[in-house]
Every structure is written in structure tokens, then in C-alpha cells.
Short mmCIF file of C-alpha atoms and ligand atoms in Angstrom, two decimals:
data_model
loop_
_atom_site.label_atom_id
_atom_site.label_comp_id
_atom_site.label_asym_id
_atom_site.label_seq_id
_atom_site.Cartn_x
_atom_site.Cartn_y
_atom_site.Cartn_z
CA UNK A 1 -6.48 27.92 16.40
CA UNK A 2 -4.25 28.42 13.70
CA UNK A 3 -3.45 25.91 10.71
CA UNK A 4 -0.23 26.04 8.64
CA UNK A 5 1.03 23.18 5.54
CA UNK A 6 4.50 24.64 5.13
CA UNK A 7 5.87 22.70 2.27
CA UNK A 8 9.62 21.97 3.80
CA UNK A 9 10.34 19.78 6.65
CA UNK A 10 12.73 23.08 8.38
CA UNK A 11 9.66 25.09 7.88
CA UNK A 12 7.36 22.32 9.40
CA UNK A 13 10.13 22.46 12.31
CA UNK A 14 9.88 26.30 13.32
CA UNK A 15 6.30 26.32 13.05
CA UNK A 16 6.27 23.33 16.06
CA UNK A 17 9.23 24.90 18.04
CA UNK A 18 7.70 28.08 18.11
CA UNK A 19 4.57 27.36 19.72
CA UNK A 20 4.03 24.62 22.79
CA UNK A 21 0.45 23.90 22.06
CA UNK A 22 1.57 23.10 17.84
CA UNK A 23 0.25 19.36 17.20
CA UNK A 24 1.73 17.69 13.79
CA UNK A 25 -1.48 16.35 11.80
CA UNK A 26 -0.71 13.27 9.18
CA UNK A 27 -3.27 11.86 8.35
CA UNK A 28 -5.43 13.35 10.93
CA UNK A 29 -7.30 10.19 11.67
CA UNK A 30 -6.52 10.38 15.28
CA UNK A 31 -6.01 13.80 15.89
CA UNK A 32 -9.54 15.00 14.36
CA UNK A 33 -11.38 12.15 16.39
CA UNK A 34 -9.53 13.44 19.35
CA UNK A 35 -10.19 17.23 18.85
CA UNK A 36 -14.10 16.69 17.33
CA UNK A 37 -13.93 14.60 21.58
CA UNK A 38 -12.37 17.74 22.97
CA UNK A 39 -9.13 15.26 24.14
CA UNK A 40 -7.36 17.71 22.36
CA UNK A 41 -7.15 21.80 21.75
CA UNK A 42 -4.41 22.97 19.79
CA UNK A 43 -2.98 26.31 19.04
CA UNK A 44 -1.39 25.40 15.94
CA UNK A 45 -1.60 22.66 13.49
CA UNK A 46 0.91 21.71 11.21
CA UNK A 47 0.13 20.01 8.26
CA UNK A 48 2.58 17.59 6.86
CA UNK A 49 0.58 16.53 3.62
CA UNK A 50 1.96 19.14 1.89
CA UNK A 51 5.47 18.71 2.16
CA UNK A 52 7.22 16.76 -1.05
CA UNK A 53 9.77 15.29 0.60
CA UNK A 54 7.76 13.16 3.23
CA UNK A 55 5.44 12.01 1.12
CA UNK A 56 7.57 9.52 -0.95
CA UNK A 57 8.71 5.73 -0.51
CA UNK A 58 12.74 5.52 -1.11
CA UNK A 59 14.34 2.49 -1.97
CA UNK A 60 17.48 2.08 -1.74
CA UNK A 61 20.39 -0.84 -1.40
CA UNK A 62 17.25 -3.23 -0.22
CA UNK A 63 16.42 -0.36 2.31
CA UNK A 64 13.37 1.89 2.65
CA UNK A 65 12.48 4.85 3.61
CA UNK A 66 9.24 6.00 4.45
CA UNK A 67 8.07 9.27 4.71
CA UNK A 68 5.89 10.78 7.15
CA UNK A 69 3.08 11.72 5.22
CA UNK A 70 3.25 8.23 3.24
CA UNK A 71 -0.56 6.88 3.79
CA UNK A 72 -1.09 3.16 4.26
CA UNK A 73 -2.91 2.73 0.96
CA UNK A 74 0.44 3.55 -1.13
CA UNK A 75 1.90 0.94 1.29
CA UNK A 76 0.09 -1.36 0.20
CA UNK A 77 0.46 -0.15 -3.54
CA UNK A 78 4.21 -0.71 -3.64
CA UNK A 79 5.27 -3.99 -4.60
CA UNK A 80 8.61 -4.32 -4.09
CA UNK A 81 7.85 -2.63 0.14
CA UNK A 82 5.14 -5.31 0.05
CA UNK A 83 7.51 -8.26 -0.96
CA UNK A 84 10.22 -7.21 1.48
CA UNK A 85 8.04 -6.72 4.49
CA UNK A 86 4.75 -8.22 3.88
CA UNK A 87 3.99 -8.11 7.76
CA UNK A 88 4.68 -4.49 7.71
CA UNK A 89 2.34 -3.49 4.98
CA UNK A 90 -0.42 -5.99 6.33
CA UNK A 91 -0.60 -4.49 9.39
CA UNK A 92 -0.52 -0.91 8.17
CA UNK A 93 -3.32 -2.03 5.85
CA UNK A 94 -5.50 -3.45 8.59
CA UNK A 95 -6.04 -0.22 9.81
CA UNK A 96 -9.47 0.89 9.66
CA UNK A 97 -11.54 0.92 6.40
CA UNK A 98 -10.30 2.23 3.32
CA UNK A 99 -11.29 5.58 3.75
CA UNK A 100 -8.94 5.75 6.86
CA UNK A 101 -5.86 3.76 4.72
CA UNK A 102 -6.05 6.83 2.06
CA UNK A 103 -4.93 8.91 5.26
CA UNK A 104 -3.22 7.63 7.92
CA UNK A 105 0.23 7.31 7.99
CA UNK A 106 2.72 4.82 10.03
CA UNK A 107 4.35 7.56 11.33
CA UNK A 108 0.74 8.72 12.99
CA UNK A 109 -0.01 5.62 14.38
CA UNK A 110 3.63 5.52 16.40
CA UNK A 111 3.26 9.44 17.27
CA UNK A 112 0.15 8.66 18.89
CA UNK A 113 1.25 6.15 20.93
CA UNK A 114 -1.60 4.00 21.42
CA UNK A 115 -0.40 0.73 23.20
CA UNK A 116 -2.87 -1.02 20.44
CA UNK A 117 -1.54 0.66 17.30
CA UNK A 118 -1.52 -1.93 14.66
CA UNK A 119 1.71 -1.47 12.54
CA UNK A 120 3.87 -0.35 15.62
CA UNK A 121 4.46 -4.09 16.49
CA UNK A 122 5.37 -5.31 13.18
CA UNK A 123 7.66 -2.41 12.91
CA UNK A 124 9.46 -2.82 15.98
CA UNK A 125 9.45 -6.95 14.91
CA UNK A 126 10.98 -5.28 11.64
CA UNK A 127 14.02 -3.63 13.35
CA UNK A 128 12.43 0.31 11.84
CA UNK A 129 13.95 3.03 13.29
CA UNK A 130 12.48 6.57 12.94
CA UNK A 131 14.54 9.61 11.75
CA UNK A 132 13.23 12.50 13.99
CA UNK A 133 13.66 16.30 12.82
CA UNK A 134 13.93 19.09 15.15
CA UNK A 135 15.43 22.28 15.67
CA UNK A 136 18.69 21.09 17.04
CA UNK A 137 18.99 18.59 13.87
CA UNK A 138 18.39 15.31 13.37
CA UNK A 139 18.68 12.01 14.94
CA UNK A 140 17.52 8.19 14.29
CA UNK A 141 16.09 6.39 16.61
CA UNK A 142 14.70 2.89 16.57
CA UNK A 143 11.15 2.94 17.05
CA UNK A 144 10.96 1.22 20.23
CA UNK A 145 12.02 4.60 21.56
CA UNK A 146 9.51 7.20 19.89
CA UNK A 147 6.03 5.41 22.38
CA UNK A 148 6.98 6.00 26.42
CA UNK A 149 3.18 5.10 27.74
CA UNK A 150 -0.57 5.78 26.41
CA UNK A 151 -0.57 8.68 23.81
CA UNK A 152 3.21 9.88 25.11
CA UNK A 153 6.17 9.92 22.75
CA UNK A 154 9.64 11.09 24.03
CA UNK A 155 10.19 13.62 21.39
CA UNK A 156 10.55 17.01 22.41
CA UNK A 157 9.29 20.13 21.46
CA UNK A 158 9.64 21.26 18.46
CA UNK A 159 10.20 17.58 17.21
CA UNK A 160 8.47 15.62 14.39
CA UNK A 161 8.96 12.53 12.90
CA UNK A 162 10.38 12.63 9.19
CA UNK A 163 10.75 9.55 7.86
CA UNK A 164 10.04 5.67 9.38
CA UNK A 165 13.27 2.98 8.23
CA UNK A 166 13.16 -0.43 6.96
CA UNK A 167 16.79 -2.32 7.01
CA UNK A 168 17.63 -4.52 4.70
CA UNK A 169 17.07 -7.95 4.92
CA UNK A 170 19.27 -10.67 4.57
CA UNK A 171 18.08 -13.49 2.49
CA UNK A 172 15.51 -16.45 4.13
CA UNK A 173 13.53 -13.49 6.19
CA UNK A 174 9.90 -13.03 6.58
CA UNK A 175 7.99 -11.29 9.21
CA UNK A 176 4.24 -11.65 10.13
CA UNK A 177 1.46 -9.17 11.52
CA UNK A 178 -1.63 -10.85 13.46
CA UNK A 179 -4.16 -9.17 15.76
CA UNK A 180 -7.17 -10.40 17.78
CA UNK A 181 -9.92 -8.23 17.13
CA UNK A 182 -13.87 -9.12 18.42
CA UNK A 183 -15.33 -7.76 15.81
CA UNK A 184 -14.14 -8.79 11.30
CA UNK A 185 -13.38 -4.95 10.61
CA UNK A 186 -12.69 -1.58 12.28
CA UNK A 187 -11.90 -2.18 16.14
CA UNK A 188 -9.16 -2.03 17.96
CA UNK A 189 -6.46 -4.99 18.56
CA UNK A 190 -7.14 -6.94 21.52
CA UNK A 191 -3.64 -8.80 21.64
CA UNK A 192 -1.98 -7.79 18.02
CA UNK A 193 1.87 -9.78 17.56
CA UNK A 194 4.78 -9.28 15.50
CA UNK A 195 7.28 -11.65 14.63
CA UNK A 196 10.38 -10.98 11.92
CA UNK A 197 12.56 -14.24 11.48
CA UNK A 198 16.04 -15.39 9.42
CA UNK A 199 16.43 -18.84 9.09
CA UNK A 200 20.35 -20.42 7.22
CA UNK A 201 20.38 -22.21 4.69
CA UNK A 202 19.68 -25.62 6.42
CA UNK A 203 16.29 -23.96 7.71
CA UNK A 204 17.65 -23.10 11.20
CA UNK A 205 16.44 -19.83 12.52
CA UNK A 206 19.38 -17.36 13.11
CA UNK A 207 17.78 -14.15 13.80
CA UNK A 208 14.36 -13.30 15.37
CA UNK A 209 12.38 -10.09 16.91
CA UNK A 210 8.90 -10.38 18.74
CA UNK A 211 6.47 -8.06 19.76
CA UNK A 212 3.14 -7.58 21.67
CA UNK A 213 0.97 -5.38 21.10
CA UNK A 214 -2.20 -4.08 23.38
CA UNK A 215 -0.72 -6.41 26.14
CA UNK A 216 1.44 -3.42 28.19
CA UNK A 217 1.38 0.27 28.42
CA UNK A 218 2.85 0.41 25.33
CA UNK A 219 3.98 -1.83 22.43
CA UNK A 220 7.11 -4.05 23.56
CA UNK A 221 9.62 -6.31 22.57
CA UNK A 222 9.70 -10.28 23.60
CA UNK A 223 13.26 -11.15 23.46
CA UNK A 224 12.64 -14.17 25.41
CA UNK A 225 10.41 -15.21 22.30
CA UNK A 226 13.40 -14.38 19.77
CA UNK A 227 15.38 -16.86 22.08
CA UNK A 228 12.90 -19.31 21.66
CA UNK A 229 13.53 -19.11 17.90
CA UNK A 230 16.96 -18.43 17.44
CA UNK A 231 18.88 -21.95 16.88
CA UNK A 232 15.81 -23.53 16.08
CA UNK A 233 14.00 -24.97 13.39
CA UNK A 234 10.93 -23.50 13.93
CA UNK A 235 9.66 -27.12 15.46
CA UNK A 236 6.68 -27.59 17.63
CA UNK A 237 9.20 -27.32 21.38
CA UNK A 238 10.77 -23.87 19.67
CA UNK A 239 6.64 -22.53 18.64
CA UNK A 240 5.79 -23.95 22.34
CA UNK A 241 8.54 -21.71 24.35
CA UNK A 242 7.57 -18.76 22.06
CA UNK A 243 3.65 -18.70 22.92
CA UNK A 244 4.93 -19.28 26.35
CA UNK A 245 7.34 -16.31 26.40
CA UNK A 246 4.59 -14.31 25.07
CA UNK A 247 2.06 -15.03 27.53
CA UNK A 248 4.96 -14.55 30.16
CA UNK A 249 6.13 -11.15 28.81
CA UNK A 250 2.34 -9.41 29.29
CA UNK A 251 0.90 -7.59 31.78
CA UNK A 252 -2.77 -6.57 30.38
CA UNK A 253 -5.66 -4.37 31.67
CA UNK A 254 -8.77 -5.74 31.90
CA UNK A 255 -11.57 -3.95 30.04
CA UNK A 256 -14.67 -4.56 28.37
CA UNK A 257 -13.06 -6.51 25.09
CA UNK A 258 -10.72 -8.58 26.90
CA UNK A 259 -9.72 -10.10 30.38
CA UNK A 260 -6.03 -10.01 31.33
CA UNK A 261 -6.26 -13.87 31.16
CA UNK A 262 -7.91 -13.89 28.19
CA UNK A 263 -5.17 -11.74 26.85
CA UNK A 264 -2.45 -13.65 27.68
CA UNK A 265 -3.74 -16.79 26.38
CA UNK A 266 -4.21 -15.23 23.16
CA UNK A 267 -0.57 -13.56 22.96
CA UNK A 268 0.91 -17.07 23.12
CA UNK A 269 -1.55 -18.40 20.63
CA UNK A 270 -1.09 -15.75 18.27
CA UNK A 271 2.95 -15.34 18.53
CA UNK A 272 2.80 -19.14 17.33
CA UNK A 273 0.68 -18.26 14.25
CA UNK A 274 2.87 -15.47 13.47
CA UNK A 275 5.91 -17.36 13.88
CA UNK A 276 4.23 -20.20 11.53
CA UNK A 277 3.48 -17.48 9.04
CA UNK A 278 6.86 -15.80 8.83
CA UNK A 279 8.71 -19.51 8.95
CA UNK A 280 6.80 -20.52 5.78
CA UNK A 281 7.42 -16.49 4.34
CA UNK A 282 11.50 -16.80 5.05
CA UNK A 283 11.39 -20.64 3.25
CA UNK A 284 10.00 -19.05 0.23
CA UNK A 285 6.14 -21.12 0.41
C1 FAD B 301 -12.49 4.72 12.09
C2 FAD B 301 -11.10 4.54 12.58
C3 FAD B 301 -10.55 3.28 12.59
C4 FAD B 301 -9.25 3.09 13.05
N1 FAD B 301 -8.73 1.82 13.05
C5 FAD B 301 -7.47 1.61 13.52
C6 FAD B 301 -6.92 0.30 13.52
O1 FAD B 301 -7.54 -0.68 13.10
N2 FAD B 301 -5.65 0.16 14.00
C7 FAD B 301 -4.91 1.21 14.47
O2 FAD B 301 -3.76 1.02 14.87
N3 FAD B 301 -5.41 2.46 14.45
C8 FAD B 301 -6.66 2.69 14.00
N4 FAD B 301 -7.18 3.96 13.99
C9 FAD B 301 -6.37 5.06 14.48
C10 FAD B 301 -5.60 5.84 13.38
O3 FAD B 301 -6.19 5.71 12.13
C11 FAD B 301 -4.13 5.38 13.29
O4 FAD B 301 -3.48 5.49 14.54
C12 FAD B 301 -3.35 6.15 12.22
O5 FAD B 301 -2.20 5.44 11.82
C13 FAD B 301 -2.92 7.54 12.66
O6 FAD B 301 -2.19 8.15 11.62
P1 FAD B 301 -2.49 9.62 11.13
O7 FAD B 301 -1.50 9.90 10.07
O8 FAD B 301 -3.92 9.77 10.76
O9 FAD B 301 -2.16 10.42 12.47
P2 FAD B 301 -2.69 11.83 12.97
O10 FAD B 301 -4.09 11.73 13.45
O11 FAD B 301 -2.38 12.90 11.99
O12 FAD B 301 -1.71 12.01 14.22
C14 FAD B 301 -1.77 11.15 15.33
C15 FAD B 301 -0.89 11.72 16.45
O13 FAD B 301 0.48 11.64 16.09
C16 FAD B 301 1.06 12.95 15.93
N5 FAD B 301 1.85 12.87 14.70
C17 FAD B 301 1.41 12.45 13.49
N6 FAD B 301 2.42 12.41 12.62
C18 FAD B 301 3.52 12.80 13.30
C19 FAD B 301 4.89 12.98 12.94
N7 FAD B 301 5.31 12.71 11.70
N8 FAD B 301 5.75 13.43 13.88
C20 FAD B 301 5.32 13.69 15.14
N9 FAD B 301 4.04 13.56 15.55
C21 FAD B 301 3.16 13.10 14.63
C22 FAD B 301 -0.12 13.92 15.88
O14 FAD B 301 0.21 15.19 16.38
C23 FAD B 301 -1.13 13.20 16.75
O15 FAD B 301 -0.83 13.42 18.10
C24 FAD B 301 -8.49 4.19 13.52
C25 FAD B 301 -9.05 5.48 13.49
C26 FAD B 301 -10.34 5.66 13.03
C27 FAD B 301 -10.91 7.04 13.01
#
């Protein structure tokens, strides 16, 4: 096994195209668990963590743009990211312990496509799209793209993500990150939801995304629950259709921390709290 940290993205690039068995680490958090398990033998790693340009936070015109080898600790360390998207950074920072949050990035946690990855729904509730570098250039995707099933992305070889995207947010927004978890700390989401809202100037909702996490293959979108919002005041009928269109929009695996009814009960319940959460973040309380 070889290891590389070229210290330009182009570099990072020819090092992955070049060899099939080349794994990107980040963070490492999941990629040392899964090659200390033997779920994973590579040829070649290629470190990011030593590459300038991805490991910055850009702001820019009430955008921002993450780079890959960001960790979830300076997430949480940068206010203005944290005002913006508070759901975002939450999630990111409920990510394992602290020791884990000085490592991992957000760009990890999508490339390793667990259908239970805590930041990927608040990011695709957040509209994030993901610039992806690779030897034919570069293109931007949003998110919901990058995660096709358990631990597959679509990106092809010799691909890496550079950089995760926040848009800018119109005025009266807030988003939300909740999870169910059976354990206080450390363990992975049960049901985790994401919910991003815009509400006018009268209070009415005008603009809503939804997701579910740990309920499918792999982290989706609700856009039945974004109806439910959209045109509404956030009222007890419009919180009602959303836990509803949650609960409708799963379809679970049973295993040992959750029935598939138990997960779908708890999708609707959560989407609600979420949705309270953000409402209250986009009035300003
Ligand atoms: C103790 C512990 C607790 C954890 N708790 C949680 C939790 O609560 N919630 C949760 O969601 N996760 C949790 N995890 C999993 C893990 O920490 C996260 O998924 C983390 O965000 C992964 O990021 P990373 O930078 O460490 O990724 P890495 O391990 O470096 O990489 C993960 C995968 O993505 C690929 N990859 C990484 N970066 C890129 C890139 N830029 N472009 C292309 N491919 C890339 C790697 O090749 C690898 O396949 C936990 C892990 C541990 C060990």
C-alpha cells in the first residue's frame, strides 16, 4: 500500500486516476475503521489534509464554500457559517465525539455514502451542491447526486470531491438538523431529518426542502413534505401533512436499533420538530 499528501488538488487528481484501487482519505474516520475491519484494502491513499486550498471556509456574496478537508470542529468555529446554516453545522457537529469532529470532514461523510450520515440530510435540506474534480475537469453537482446506495457514490474514477456549497439565503430562512439516536452520544441515527424553510414577510412559508435520513438506501428528499409547508403558516394542519409525508416517503430496514414501524413513526415525529425549529429560526426567535 502506498500513501501520498500531494499538496494541489490536480496532483491529488492524477494520483486517483492513475490507480483503480486509490481511496481519497479526509478525515479518515471511516476509512481507517473500515481498513483496521478489512472492508477495505487499498493500493493507494491519497491524503487530502495537506492540500491548502481544501482546507479553507470561503465566504462570499452570503455563499460558502467548503473545502474538502474542512473538519467539523472549524464548522462549528465559524460564526458567521454557524448563523447562516445553524442546521448544517449542528448536524456536522453531532458527529461522534470530539476527537472524531477535529477530523472528519462533510465531504467524508457524503463520499461514504452511509444512508445514516448525519450532515448529508441537512445538506441536501440546505440546497449544497458539491464541486467534484477529476481528470476531465470539473463539474457541480447538487449533493443529492454524489450517494447512489450503501457506501456507493456516482463519481468516477479518478474523481474527488473538492469543495461542498452553501447558497445564499434569502432573508426569513432557517433550517433544522434532528436525529433519533438510542443511545445520548456516539451511535448512529436511527431516523435523522432535515428541514430548510423561507417564510414572507406575513410569516407564510414560501420555500421548503425535507429530508430523511437512515429511512431508505440512501439519504432522500421529501418533496411531498416541502408541499406541506409551502403556502403555509407553519400551523398545526401544515406540521400534520409534513410528519405524514415523512412517514409516507420511507421505506426502512428493520434491524436491531429500530423496526421499520418504529421508524416511520419517528420520521413524522421528528420532521415536525424540525419544521418547529427552523419556523421559529426563519422568524428570528
Ligand atoms: C467513533 C465514531 C463515531 C462516528 N459517529 C458518527 C455520527 O454520529 N454520524 C455520522 O454521520 N458519522 C459518524 N461516524 C462516521 C464518520 O466519522 C463520518 O462519516 C465522517 O464524516 C467521515 O469523514 P472523513 O473525513 O473522516 O472521511 P474518510 O474516512 O476520510 O472517508 C470516508 C469515505 O469517503 C471517501 N472520501 C473522503 N473524502 C472524499 C472526497 N473529498 N472526495 C471523494 N471521496 C472522499 C473516502 O475514500 C472514504 O471512502 C463516526 C465514526 C467513528 C469512528
Amino acid at each position: 500500500m502506498r500513501f501520498e499528501a500531494p499538496t494541489t488538488v490536480s496532483a491529488a487528481v492524477k494520483l486517483l486516476a492513475a490507480k483503480a484501487g486509490a481511496r481519497v482519505l479526509a478525515g479518515g474516520t471511516d476509512l481507517l475503521v473500515q481498513m483496521r475491519t478489512d472492508r477495505a484494502a487499498p493500493d493507494l491513499i491519497v491524503d487530502l489534509k495537506r492540500i491548502p486550498a481544501l482546507r479553507t471556509i470561503t465566504a462570499k456574496a452570503g455563499t460558502f464554500r467548503i473545502g474538502a478537508a474542512v473538519a467539523g470542529a472549524e464548522l462549528g468555529e465559524h460564526k458567521a457559517l454557524r448563523k447562516a446554516w445553524p442546521g448544517v453545522v449542528e448536524a456536522a457537529n453531532l458527529i461522534g465525539s470530539h476527537q472524531i469532529q477535529s477530523r472528519a470532514t462533510l465531504a467524508g461523510n457524503l463520499c461514504n455514502a452511509s444512508p445514516a450520515a448525519d450532515s448529508v440530510p441537512a445538506l441536501l435540506a440546505a440546497g449544497a451542491s458539491a464541486v467534484i474534480a477529476g481528470p476531465r475537469g470539473k463539474r457541480t453537482v447538487p449533493v443529492e447526486a454524489v450517494a447512489v446506495g450503501p457506501g456507493k457514490t456516482s463519481l468516477k474514477r479518478g474523481e474527488m470531491v473538492e469543495a461542498i456549497l452553501l447558497p445564499k439565503r434569502p432573508a426569513r430562512s432557517g433550517d433544522a438538523y434532528l436525529r433519533f439516536i438510542p443511545r445520548s452520544e456516539m451511535d448512529i441515527a436511527v431516523v435523522g431529518v432535515g428541514v430548510n424553510l423561507t417564510l414572507d414577510t406575513k410569516g407564510v412559508c414560501t420555500a421548503a426542502r425535507v429530508s430523511l435520513g437512515a429511512v431508505a438506501e440512501r439519504v432522500i428528499l421529501v418533496p411531498d413534505g416541502a408541499k406541506a409547508l409551502i403556502g403555509s403558516t407553519g400551523d398545526t394542519q401544515a406540521l400534520a401533512r409534513l410528519a405524514a409525508a415523512c412517514s409516507a416517503a420511507c421505506r426502512p430496514i428493520d434491524d436491531k436499533r429500530g423496526t421499520k414501524e418504529f421508524r416511520i413513526k419517528v420520521a413524522g415525529v421528528l420532521a415536525r420538530r424540525a419544521a418547529e425549529i427552523a419556523l421559529k429560526r426563519a422568524r428570528g426567535n
